[in-house]
Coordinates of C-alpha atoms and ligand atoms in Angstrom, one line a residue:
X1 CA -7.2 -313.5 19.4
X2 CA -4.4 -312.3 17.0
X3 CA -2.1 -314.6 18.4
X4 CA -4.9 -317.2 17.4
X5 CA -5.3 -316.2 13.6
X6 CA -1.4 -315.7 13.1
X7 CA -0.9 -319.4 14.3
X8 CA -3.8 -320.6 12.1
X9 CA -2.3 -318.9 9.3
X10 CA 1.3 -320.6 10.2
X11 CA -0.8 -323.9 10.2
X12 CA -2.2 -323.9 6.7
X13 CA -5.5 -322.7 8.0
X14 CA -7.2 -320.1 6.6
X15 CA -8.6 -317.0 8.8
X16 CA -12.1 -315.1 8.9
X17 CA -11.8 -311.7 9.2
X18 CA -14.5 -309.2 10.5
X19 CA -14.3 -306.0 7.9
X20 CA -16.9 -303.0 8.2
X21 CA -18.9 -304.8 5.0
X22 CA -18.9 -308.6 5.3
X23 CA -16.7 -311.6 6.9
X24 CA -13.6 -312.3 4.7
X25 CA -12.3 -315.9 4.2
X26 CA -8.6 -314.8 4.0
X27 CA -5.2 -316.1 3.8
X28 CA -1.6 -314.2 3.3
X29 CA -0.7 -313.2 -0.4
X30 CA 2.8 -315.1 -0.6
X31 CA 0.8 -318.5 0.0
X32 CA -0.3 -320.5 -2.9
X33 CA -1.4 -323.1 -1.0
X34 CA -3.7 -321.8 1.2
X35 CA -4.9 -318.8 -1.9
X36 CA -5.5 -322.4 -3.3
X37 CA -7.5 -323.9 -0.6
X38 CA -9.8 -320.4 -0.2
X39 CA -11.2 -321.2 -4.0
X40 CA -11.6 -325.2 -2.8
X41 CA -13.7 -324.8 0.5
X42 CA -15.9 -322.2 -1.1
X43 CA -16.6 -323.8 -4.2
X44 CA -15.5 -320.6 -6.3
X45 CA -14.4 -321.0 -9.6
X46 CA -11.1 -319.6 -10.3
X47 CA -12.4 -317.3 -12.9
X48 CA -13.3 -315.0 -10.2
X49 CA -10.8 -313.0 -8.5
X50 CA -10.2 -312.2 -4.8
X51 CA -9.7 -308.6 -3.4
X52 CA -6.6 -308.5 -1.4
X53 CA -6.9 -306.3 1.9
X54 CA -4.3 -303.7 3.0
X55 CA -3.6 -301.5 6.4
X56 CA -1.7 -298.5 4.6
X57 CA -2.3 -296.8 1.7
X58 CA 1.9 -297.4 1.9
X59 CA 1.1 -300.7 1.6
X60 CA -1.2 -300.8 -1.0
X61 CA 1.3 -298.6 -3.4
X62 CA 3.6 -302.2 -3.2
X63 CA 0.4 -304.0 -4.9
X64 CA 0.2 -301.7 -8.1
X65 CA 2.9 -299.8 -10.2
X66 CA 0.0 -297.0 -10.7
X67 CA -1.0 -294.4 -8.4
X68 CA -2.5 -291.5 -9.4
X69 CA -3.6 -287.9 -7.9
X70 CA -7.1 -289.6 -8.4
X71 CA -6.1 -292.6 -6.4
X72 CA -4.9 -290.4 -3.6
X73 CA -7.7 -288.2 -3.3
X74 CA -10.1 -291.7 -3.3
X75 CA -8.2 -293.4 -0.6
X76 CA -7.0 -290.1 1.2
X77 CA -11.1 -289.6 1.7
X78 CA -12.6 -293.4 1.9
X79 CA -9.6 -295.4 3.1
X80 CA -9.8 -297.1 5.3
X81 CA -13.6 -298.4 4.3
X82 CA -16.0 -299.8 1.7
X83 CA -14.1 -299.0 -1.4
X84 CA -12.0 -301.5 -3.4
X85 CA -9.9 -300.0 -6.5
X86 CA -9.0 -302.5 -9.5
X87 CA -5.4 -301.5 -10.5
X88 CA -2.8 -303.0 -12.8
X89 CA -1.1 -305.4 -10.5
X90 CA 2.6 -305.5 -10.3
X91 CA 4.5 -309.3 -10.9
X92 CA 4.3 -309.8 -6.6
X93 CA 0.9 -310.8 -7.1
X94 CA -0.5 -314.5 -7.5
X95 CA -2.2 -314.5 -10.8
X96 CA -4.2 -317.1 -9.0
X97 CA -5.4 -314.2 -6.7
X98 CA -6.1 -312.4 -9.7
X99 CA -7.7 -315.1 -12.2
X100 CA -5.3 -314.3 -14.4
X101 CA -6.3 -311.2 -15.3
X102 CA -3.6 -307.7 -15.1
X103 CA -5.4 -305.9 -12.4
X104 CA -6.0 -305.9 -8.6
X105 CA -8.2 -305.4 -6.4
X106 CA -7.5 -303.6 -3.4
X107 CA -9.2 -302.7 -0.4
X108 CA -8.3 -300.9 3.3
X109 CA -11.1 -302.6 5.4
X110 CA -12.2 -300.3 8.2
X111 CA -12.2 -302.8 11.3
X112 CA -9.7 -303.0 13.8
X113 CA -9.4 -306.5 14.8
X114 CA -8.3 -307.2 11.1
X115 CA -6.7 -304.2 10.7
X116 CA -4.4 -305.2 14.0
X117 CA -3.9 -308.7 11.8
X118 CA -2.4 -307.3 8.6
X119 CA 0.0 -305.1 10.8
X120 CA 1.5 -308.0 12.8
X121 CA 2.0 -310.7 9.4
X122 CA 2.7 -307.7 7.7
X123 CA 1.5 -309.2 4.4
X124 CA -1.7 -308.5 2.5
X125 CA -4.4 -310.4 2.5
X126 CA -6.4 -312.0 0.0
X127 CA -10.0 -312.5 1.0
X128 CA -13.1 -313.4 -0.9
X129 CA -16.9 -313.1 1.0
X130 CA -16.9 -316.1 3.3
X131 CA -19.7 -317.6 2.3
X132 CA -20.2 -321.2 -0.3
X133 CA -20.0 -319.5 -3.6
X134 CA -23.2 -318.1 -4.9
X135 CA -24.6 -318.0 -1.2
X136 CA -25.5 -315.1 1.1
X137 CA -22.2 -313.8 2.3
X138 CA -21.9 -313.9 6.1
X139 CA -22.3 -310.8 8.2
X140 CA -21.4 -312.6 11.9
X141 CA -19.0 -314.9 12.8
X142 CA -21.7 -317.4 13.6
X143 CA -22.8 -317.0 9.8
X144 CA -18.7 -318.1 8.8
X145 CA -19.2 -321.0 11.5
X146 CA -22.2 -322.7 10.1
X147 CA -20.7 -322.7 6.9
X148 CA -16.9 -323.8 7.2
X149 CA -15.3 -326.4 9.9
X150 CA -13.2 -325.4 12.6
X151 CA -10.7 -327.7 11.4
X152 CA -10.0 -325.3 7.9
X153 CA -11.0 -322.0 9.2
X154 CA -9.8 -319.8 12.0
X155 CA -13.0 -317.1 12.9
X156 CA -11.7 -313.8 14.2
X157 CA -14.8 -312.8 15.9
X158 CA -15.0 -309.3 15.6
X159 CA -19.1 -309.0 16.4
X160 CA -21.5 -308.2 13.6
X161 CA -20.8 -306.1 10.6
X162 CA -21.8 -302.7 10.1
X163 CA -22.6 -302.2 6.7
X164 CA -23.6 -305.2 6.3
X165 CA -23.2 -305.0 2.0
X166 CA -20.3 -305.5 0.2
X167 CA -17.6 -302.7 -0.5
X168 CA -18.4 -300.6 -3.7
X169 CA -15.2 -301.8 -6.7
X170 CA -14.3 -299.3 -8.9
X171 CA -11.8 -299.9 -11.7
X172 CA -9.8 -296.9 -12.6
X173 CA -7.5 -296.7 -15.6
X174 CA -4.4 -294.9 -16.4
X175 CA -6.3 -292.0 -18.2
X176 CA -8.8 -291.5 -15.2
X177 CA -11.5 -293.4 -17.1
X178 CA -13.5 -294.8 -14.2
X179 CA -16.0 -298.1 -14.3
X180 CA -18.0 -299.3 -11.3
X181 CA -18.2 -302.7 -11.0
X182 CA -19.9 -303.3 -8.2
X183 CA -22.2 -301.0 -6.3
X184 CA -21.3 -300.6 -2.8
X185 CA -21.8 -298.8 0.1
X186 CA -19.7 -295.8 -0.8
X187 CA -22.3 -294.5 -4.3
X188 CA -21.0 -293.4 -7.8
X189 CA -22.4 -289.6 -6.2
X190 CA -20.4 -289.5 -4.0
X191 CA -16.9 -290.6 -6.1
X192 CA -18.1 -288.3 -8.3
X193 CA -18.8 -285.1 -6.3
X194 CA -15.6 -286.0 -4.5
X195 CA -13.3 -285.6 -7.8
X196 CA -15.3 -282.4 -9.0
X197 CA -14.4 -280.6 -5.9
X198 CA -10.6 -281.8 -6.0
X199 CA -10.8 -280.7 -10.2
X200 CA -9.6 -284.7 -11.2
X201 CA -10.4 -285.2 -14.9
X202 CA -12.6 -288.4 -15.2
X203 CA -14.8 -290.3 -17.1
X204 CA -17.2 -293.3 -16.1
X205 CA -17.5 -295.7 -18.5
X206 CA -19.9 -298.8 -18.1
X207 CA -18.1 -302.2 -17.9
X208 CA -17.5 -303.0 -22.0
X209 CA -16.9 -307.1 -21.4
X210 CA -17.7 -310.1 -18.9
X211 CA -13.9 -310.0 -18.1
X212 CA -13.7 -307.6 -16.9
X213 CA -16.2 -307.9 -14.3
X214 CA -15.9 -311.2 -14.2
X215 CA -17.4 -311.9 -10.5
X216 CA -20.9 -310.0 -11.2
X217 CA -23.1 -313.6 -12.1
X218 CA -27.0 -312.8 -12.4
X219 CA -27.2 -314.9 -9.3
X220 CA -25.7 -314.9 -5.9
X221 CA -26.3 -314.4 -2.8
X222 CA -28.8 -316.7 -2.7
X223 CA -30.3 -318.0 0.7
X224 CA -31.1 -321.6 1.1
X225 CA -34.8 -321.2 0.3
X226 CA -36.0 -319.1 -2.6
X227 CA -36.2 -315.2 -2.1
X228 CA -38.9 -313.9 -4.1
X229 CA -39.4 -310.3 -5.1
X230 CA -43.4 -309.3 -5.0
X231 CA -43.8 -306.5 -7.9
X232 CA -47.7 -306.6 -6.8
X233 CA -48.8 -305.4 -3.1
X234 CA -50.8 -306.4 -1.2
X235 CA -51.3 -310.7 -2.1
X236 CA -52.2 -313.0 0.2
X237 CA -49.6 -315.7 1.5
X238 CA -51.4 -318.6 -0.8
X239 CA -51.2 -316.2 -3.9
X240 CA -47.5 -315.6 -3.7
X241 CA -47.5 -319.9 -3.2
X242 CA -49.5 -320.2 -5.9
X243 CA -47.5 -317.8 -8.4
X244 CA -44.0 -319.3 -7.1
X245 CA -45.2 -322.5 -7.8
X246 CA -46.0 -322.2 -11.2
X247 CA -43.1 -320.1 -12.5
X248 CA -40.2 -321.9 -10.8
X249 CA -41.2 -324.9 -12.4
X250 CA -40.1 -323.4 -15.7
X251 CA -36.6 -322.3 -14.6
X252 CA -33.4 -323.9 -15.4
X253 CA -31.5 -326.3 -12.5
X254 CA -28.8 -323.5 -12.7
X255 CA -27.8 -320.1 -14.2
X256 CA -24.2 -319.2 -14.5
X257 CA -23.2 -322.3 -12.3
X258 CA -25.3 -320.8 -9.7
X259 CA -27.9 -323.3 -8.8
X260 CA -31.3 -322.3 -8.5
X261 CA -33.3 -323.2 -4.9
X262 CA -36.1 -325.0 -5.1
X263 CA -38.4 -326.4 -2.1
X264 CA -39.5 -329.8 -1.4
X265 CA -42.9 -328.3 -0.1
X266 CA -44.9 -324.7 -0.8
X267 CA -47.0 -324.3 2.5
X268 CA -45.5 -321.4 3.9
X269 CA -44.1 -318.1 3.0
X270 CA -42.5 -315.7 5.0
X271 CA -41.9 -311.8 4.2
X272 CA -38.8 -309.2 4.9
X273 CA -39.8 -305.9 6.0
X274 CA -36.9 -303.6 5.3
X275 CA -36.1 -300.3 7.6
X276 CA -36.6 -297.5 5.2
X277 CA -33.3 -296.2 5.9
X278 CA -30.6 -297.8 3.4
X279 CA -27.7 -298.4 5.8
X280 CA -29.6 -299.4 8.6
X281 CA -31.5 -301.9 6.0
X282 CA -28.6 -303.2 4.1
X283 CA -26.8 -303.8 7.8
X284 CA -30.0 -306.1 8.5
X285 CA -30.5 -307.8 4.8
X286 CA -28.3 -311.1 4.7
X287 CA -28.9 -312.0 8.7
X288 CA -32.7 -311.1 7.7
X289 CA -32.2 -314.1 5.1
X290 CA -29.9 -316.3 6.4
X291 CA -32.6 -316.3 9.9
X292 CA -36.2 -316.0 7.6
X293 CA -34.4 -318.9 5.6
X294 CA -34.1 -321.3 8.8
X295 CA -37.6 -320.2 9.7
X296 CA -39.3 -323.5 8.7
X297 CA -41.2 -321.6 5.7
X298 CA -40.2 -322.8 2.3
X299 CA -40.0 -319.2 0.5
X300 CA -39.2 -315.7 1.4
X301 CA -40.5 -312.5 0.0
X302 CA -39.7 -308.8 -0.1
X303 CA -42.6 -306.2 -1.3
X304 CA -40.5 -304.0 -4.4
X305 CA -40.8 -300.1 -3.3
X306 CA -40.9 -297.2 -5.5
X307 CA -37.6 -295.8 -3.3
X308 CA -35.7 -299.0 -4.0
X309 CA -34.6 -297.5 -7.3
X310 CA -33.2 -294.4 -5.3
X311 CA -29.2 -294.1 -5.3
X312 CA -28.9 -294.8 -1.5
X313 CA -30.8 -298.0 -2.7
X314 CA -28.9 -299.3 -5.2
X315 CA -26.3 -301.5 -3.8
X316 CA -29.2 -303.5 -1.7
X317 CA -31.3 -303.8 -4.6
X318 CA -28.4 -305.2 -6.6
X319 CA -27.8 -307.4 -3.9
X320 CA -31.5 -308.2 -3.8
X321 CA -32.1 -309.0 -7.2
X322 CA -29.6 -311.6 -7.4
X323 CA -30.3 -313.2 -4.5
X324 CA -34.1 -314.1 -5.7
X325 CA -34.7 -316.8 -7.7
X326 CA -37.9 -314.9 -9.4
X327 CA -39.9 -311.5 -9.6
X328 CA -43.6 -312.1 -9.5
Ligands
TXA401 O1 -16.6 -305.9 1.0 C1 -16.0 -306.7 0.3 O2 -15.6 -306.4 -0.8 C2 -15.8 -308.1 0.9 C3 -14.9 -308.0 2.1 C4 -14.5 -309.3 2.6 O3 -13.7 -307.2 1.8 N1 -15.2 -308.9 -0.1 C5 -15.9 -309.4 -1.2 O4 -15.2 -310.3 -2.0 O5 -17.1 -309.1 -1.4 P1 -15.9 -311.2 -3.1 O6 -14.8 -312.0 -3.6 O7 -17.1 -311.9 -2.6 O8 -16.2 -310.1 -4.2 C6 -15.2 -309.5 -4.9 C7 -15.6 -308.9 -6.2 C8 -15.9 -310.1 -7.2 O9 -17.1 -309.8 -7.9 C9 -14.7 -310.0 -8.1 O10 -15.0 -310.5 -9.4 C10 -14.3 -308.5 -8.0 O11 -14.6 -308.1 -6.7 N2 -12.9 -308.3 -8.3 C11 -11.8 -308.6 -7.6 N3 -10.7 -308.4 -8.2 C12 -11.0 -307.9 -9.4 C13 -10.3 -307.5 -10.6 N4 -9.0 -307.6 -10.6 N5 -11.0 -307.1 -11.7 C14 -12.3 -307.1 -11.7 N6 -13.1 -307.5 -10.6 C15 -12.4 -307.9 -9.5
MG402 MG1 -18.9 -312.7 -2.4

């Protein structure tokens, strides 16, 4: 199957790659053409930059001219897995991968199949989620085949995903000042309680512009019927119609370029119950969605719990919130 992807690559195609979090849509750093085409077939605008995947920490070093004792001791413990470090980049890199901007972001993915790839071209990869932008990322490789043709994308079927939720990205500057971007699987605890114990000086700041998180839109994720959080339990299935109905008549076509999902009927709703465990939920939320949203209902709803504002929770109810279209 590598054989496979490194020909598709040497094709112009570009390659899905299985990773511990979500399917990548990837293609090899030194290619402008095929960077070009990832931003084209998913619809993302170039504003938002892609992480680029690694097998080494060796590797990684030739991305970024900065490596600090904090950066060791991050990647030392959570490498290779769910964390992706934004670092100044060094000239190598596209600036189409980066949008421009002076940082990267980097990431070990913890999956072997893709692992196995990146050793044998021996060049990073850049990969976004590969999903249609603004969509529920993919979390199979039958997900990444019912959204991209066989003729532009190569799927490395590496089975389903474990975590299911999107790596944690954490920007870290020269003077150890710290800023999560994006919650992830690995929580701003345990970063935290890991540099303590190692006696690391750092700060975490929260982000201070849109550029520089310029990926985290109020919407995304979004599955092809609305998702609805329910604030209110218990209401019958013709309530939550009724309420839906009325309130997503007054929102706009689209926020942030994201468009907003609306149905052609409101007969039927159908509800995700959530494992209360928060790895073994967030492994199950986007193929809960992506299935519940071919279910022949026209909306989706999730009860809110108290424990979704717990740490362990955060990432999924990030994820969560922007995939809905409304709170009721
Ligand atoms: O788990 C993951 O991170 C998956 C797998 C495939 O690795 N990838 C992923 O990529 O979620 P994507 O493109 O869907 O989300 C990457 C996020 C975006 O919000 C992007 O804006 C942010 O990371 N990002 C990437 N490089 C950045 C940079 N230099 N500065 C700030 N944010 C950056
Ligand atoms: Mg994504």
């Amino acid at each position: 199957m590598i054989e496979a992807a490194l020909k598709a690559f040497a094709s112009g195609k570009l390659v899905a790659i299985p990773t511990e979090t979500v399917y990548g849509l990837a293609a090899p750093i030194n290619n402008p053409e095929s960077i070009k085409k990832i931003f084209s077939i998913k619809e993302r605008p170039f504003f938002d930059p892609l992480i680029v995947h690694v097998s080494s920490i060796s590797q990684a070093k030739t991305l970024t001219n900065f490596w600090s004792p904090l950066c060791e001791i991050l990647t030392k413990e959570f490498w290779p897995g769910p964390l992706t470090l934004v670092l100044p980049k060094t000239k190598m890199i596209d600036p189409m991968i980066t949008s421009g901007l002076e940082t990267v972001g980097v990431r070990w993915p913890k999956h072997e199949l893709t692992q196995r790839l990146i050793e044998k071209i021996q060049i990073p990869l850049a990969a976004p989620s590969a999903n249609k932008f603004g969509k529920t990322s993919p979390t199979s490789a039958d997900h990444v085949r019912s959204e991209f043709s066989a003729n532009e994308v190569f799927v490395l079927d590496g089975g389903p995903c474990e975590g299911g939720i999107e790596s944690t990205v954490l920007s870290v500057q020269e003077n150890g000042d710290l800023t999560l971007l994006r919650a992830g699987l690995i929580t701003k605890t345990q970063i935290k309680d890991l540099l303590e114990k190692q006696g690391i000086k750092f700060c975490f700041l929260e982000p201070t512009d849109k550029k520089m998180a310029p990926g985290q839109m109020k919407h995304h994720y979004m599955p092809a019927i609305p998702l609805v959080l329910v604030s209110k339990e218990p209401l019958s299935e013709q309530k939550i119609l009724q309420a839906v109905g009325e309130k997503l008549n007054s929102l706009p076509e689209e926020i942030e370029g994201v468009r907003i999902v609306r149905p052609q009927k409101m007969t039927k709703a159908i509800e995700i119950c959530l494992p209360e465990d928060s790895r073994l939920a967030a492994r199950l939320f986007y193929a809960e969605l992506r299935s519940k949203a071919q279910s022949g209902a026209d909306l989706i709803y999730i009860y809110l719990k108290p424990y979704f504002h717990s740490e362990e929770w955060k990432a999924l109810y990030d994820r969560m919130s922007k995939a809905a279209s409304l709170t009721i």
